[in-house]
Coordinates of C-alpha atoms and ligand atoms in Angstrom, one line a residue:
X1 CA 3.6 29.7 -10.9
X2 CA 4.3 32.4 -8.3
X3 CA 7.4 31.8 -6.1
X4 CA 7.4 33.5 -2.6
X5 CA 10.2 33.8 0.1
X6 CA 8.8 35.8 2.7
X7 CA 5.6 34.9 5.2
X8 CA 4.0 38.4 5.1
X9 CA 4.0 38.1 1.0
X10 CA 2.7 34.3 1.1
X11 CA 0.0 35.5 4.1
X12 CA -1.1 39.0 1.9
X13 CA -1.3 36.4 -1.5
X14 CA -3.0 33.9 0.2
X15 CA -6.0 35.9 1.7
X16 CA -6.6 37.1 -1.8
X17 CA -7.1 33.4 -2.8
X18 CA -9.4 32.9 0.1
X19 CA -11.0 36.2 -0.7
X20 CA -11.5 34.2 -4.4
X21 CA -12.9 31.6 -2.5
X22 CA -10.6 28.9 -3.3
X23 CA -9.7 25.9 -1.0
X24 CA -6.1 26.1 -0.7
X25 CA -3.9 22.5 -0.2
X26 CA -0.4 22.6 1.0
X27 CA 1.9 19.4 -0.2
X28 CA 4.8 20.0 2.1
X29 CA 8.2 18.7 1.2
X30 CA 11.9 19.8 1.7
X31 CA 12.9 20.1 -2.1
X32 CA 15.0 17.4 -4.2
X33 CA 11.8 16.5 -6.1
X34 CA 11.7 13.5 -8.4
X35 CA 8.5 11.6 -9.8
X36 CA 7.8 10.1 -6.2
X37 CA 6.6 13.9 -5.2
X38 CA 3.8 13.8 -8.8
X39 CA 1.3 11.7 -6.8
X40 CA 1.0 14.5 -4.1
X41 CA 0.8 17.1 -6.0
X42 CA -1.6 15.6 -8.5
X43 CA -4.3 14.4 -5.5
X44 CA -3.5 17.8 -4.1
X45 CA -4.8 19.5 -7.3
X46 CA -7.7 16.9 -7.4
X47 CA -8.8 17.8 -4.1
X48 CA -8.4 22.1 -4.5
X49 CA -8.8 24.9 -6.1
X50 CA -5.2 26.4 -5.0
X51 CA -1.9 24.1 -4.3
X52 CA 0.8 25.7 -2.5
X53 CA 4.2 23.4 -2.7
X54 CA 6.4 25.0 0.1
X55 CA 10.3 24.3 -0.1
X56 CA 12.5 23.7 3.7
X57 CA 15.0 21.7 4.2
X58 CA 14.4 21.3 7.9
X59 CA 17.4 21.4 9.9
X60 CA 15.2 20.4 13.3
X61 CA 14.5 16.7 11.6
X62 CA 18.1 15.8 11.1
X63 CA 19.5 13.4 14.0
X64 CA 22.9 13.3 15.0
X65 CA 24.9 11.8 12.2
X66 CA 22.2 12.6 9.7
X67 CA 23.9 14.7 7.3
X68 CA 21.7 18.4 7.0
X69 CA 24.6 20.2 5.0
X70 CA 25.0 17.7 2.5
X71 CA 21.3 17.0 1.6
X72 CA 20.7 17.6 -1.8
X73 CA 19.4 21.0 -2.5
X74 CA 18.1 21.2 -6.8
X75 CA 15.7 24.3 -6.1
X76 CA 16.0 25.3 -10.1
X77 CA 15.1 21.5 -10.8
X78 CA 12.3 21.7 -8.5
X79 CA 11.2 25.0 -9.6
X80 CA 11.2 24.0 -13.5
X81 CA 9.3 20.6 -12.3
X82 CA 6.7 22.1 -10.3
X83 CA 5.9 24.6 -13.4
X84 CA 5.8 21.9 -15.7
X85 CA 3.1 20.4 -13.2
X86 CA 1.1 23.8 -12.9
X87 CA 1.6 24.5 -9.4
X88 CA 0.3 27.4 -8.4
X89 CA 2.6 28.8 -5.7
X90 CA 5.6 27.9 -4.2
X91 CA 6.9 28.6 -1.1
X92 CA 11.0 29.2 -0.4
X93 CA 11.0 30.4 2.9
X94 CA 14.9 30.5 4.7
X95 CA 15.7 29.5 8.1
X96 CA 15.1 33.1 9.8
X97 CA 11.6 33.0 8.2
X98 CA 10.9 29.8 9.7
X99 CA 12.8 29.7 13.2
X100 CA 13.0 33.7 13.9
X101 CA 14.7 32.5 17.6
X102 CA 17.2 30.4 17.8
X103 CA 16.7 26.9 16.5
X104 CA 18.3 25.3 19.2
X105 CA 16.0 25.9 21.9
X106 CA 12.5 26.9 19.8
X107 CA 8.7 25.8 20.5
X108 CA 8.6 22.1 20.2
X109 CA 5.6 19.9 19.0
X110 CA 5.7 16.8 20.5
X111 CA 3.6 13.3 19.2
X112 CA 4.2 10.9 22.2
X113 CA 4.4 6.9 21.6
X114 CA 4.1 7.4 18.1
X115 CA 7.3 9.3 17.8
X116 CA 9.5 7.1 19.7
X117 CA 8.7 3.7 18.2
X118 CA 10.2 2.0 14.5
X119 CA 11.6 5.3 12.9
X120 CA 11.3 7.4 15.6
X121 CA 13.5 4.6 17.7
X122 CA 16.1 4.9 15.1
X123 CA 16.1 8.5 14.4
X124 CA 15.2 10.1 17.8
X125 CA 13.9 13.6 18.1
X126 CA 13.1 13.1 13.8
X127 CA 9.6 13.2 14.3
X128 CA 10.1 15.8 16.7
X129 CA 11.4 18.2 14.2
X130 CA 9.0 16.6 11.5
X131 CA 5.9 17.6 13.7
X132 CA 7.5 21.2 15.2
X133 CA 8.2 22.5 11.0
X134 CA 4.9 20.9 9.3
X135 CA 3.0 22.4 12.9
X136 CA 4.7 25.8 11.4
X137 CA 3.9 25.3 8.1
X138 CA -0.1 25.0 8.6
X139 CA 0.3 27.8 11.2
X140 CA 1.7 29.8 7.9
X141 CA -0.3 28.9 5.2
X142 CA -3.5 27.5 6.8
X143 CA -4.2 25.1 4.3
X144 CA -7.5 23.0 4.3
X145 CA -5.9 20.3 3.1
X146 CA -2.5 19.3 3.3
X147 CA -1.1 16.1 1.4
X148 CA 1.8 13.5 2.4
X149 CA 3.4 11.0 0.9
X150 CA 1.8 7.2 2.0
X151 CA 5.6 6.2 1.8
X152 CA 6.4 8.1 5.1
X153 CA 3.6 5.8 6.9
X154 CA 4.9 6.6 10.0
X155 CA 5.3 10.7 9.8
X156 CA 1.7 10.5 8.1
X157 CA 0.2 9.4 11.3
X158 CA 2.4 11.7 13.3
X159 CA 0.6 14.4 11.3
X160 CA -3.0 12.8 11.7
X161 CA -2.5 12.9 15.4
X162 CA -0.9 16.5 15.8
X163 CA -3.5 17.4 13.7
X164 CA -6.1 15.7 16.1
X165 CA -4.6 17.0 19.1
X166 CA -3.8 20.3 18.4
X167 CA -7.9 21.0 16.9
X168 CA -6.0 22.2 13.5
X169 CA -8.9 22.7 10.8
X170 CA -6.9 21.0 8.4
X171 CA -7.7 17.6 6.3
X172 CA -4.6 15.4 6.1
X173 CA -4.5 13.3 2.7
X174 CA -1.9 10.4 2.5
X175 CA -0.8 10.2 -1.4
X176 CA -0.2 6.6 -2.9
X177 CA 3.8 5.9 -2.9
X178 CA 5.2 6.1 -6.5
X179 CA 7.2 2.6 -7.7
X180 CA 10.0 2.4 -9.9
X181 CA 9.1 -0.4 -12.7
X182 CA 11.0 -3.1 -10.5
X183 CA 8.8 -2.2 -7.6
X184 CA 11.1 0.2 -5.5
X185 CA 9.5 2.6 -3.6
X186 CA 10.8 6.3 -5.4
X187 CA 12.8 8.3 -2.6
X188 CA 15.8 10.6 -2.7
X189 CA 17.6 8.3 -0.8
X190 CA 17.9 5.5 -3.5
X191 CA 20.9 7.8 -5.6
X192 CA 23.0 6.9 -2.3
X193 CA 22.4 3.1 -4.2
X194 CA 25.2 1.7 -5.8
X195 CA 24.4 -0.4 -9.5
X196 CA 24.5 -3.7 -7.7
X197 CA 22.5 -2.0 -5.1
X198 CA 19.9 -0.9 -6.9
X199 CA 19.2 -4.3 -8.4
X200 CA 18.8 -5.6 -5.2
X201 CA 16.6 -2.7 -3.4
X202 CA 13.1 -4.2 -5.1
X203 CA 13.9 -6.6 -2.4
X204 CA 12.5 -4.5 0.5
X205 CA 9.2 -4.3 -1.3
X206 CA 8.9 -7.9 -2.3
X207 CA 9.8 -9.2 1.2
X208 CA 6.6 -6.7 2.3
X209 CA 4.6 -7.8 -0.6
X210 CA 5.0 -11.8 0.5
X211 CA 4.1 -11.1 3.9
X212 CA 0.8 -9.3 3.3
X213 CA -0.1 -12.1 0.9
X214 CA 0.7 -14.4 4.1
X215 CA -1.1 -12.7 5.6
X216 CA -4.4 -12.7 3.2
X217 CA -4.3 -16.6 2.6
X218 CA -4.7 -16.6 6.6
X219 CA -1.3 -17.1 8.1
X220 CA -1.7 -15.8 11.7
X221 CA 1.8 -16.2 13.3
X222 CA 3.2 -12.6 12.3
X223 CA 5.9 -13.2 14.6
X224 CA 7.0 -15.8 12.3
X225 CA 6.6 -13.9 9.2
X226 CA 8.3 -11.0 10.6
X227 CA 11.6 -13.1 11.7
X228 CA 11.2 -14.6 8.3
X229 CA 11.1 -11.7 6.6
X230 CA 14.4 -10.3 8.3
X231 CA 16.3 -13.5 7.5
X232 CA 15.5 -13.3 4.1
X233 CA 16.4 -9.2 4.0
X234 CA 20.0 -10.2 5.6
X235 CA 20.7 -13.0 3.3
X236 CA 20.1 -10.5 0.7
X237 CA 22.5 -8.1 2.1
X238 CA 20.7 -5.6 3.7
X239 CA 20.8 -4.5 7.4
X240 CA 17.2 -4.2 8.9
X241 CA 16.2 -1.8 11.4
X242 CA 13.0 -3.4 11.9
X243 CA 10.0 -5.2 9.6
X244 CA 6.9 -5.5 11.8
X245 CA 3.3 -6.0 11.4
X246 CA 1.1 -3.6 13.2
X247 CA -2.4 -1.6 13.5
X248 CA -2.5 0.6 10.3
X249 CA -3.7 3.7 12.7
X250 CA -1.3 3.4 16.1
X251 CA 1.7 1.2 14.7
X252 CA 0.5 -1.0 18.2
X253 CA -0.1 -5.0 17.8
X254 CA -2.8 -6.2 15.2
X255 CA -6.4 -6.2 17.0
X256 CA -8.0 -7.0 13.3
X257 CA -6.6 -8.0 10.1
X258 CA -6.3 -4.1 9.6
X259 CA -2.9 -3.8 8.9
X260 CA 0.3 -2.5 7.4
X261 CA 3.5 -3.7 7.4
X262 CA 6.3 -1.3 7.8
X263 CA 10.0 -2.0 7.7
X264 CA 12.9 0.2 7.4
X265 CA 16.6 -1.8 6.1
X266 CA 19.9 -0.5 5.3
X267 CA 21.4 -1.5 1.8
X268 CA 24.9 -0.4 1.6
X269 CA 25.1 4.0 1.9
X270 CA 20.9 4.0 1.7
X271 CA 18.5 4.3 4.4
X272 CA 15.6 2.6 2.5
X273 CA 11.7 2.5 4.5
X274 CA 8.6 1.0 3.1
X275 CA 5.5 -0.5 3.6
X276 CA 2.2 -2.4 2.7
X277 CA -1.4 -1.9 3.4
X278 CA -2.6 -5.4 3.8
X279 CA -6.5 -4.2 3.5
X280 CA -5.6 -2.4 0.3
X281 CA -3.5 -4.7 -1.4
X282 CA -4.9 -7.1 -3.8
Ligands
PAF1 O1 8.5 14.3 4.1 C1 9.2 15.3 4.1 O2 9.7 15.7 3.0 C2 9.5 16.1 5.3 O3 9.6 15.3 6.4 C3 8.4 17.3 5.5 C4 7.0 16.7 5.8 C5 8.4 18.2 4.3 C6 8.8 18.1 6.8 O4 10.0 18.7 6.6

């Protein structure tokens, strides 16, 4: 596995793959890797020749109170798992290399609507940052496929659209979020999860998993389910930020029984978000 730091490196190795004619995938993440991050990599490497893993933590997606010096930062971890999964580059670029101005008042992408409802609502100017680093990333790499974790339903379709928008020749992959045994969606997030806490956080994910069964047995009134639902999540102890059933591709009202349901709940120190595809779920 190569490991680069610097763009000209990355851009002079990469045109040799290309030259090699090899279809290059870029799985984007900002390090702390745990078995949630295999199922990108692995459809990454099922869908080219060449799979770039690039490393930012990306100061731009932090919101005020979100803590950016404290996230977790484990590059030798990540390094030693992204060997033992064959990898074949990864790239460790620092902040100069990817905001050579000043952070503070750089290029912005912008995704409007999307970015401002559910997550965005609660972390504004997140998916700001989300779409103004991953923008930068294609623009260094220039992947033809890049590959995000289905967990993130939200910052998936961010990425669809800027994607869309911008004409990027790039095909966007949405990987199938990894479960714990008791049904937890895997996340960095869930070490902020006490013991008791952690026995309840399968909650979130059966609350989801009983509403898109609703759903399929025909209940219509998803108002219902979704004040249900958030009863049910407080009773249990967490604090929702929202649970709502929406289009799977604008996160607007249902027109068709295409749906997912999203919901993002606090439980105790954790920020925990999840969601269920009602047409894939069986
Ligand atoms: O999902 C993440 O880890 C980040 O939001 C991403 C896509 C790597 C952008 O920093």
């Amino acid at each position: 596995m190569e490991r680069i730091e610097k763009i000209n490196v990355l851009r002079e190795k990469l045109s040799l793959v290309r030259k090699a004619d090899k279809k290059i995938a870029l799985v984007p993440t900002m390090g702390n890797l745990h078995e949630g991050h295999l199922s990108l990599v692995k459809l990454a490497q099922s869908l080219a020749d060449y799979v770039v893993v690039s490393i930012f933590v990306n100061p731009t997606q932090f919101v005020a109170g979100e803590d950016f010096e404290n996230y977790p930062r484990t590059l030798e971890a990540d390094l030693e798992y992204l060997k033992h999964l064959n990898v074949d580059l990864v790239f460790i670029p620092d902040m100069a290399e990817v905001y050579p101005g000043d952070v503070q008042i750089t290029t912005e992408v912008v995704v409007p609507e999307l970015d401002s409802i559910y997550c965005g609502e609660y972390r504004p100017g997140h998916f700001k940052g989300v779409a103004t680093v991953v923008c930068k990333l294609f623009n260094i790499v220039q992947p033809e496929i890049a590959v995000f974790g289905e967990k993130d339903y939200q910052q998936l379709l961010v990425i669809r659209s800027l994607v869309k928008n911008l004409n990027l020749p790039i095909d966007i992959y949405g990987a199938a979020t990894m479960r714990e045994t008791d049904g937890l969606a895997m996340s960095s997030r869930n070490m902020y999860l006490n013991e008791t806490e952690r026995q309840k956080a399968p909650v979130l994910y059966k609350a989801l998993m009983a509403v898109a069964k609703s759903i399929k047995r025909g209940e219509s009134n998803y108002q219902n389910l979704e004040k249900n639902a958030i009863s049910s999540l407080k009773n249990a102890g967490f604090k929702p930020e929202y649970f709502s059933i929406c289009d799977s591709k604008t996160l607007k009202p249902p027109i068709n029984q295409d749906v997912v349901i999203v919901a993002a709940a606090w439980l105790g120190k954790a920020r925990l978000i999840d969601n269920v595809a009602v047409q894939s779920y069986d």
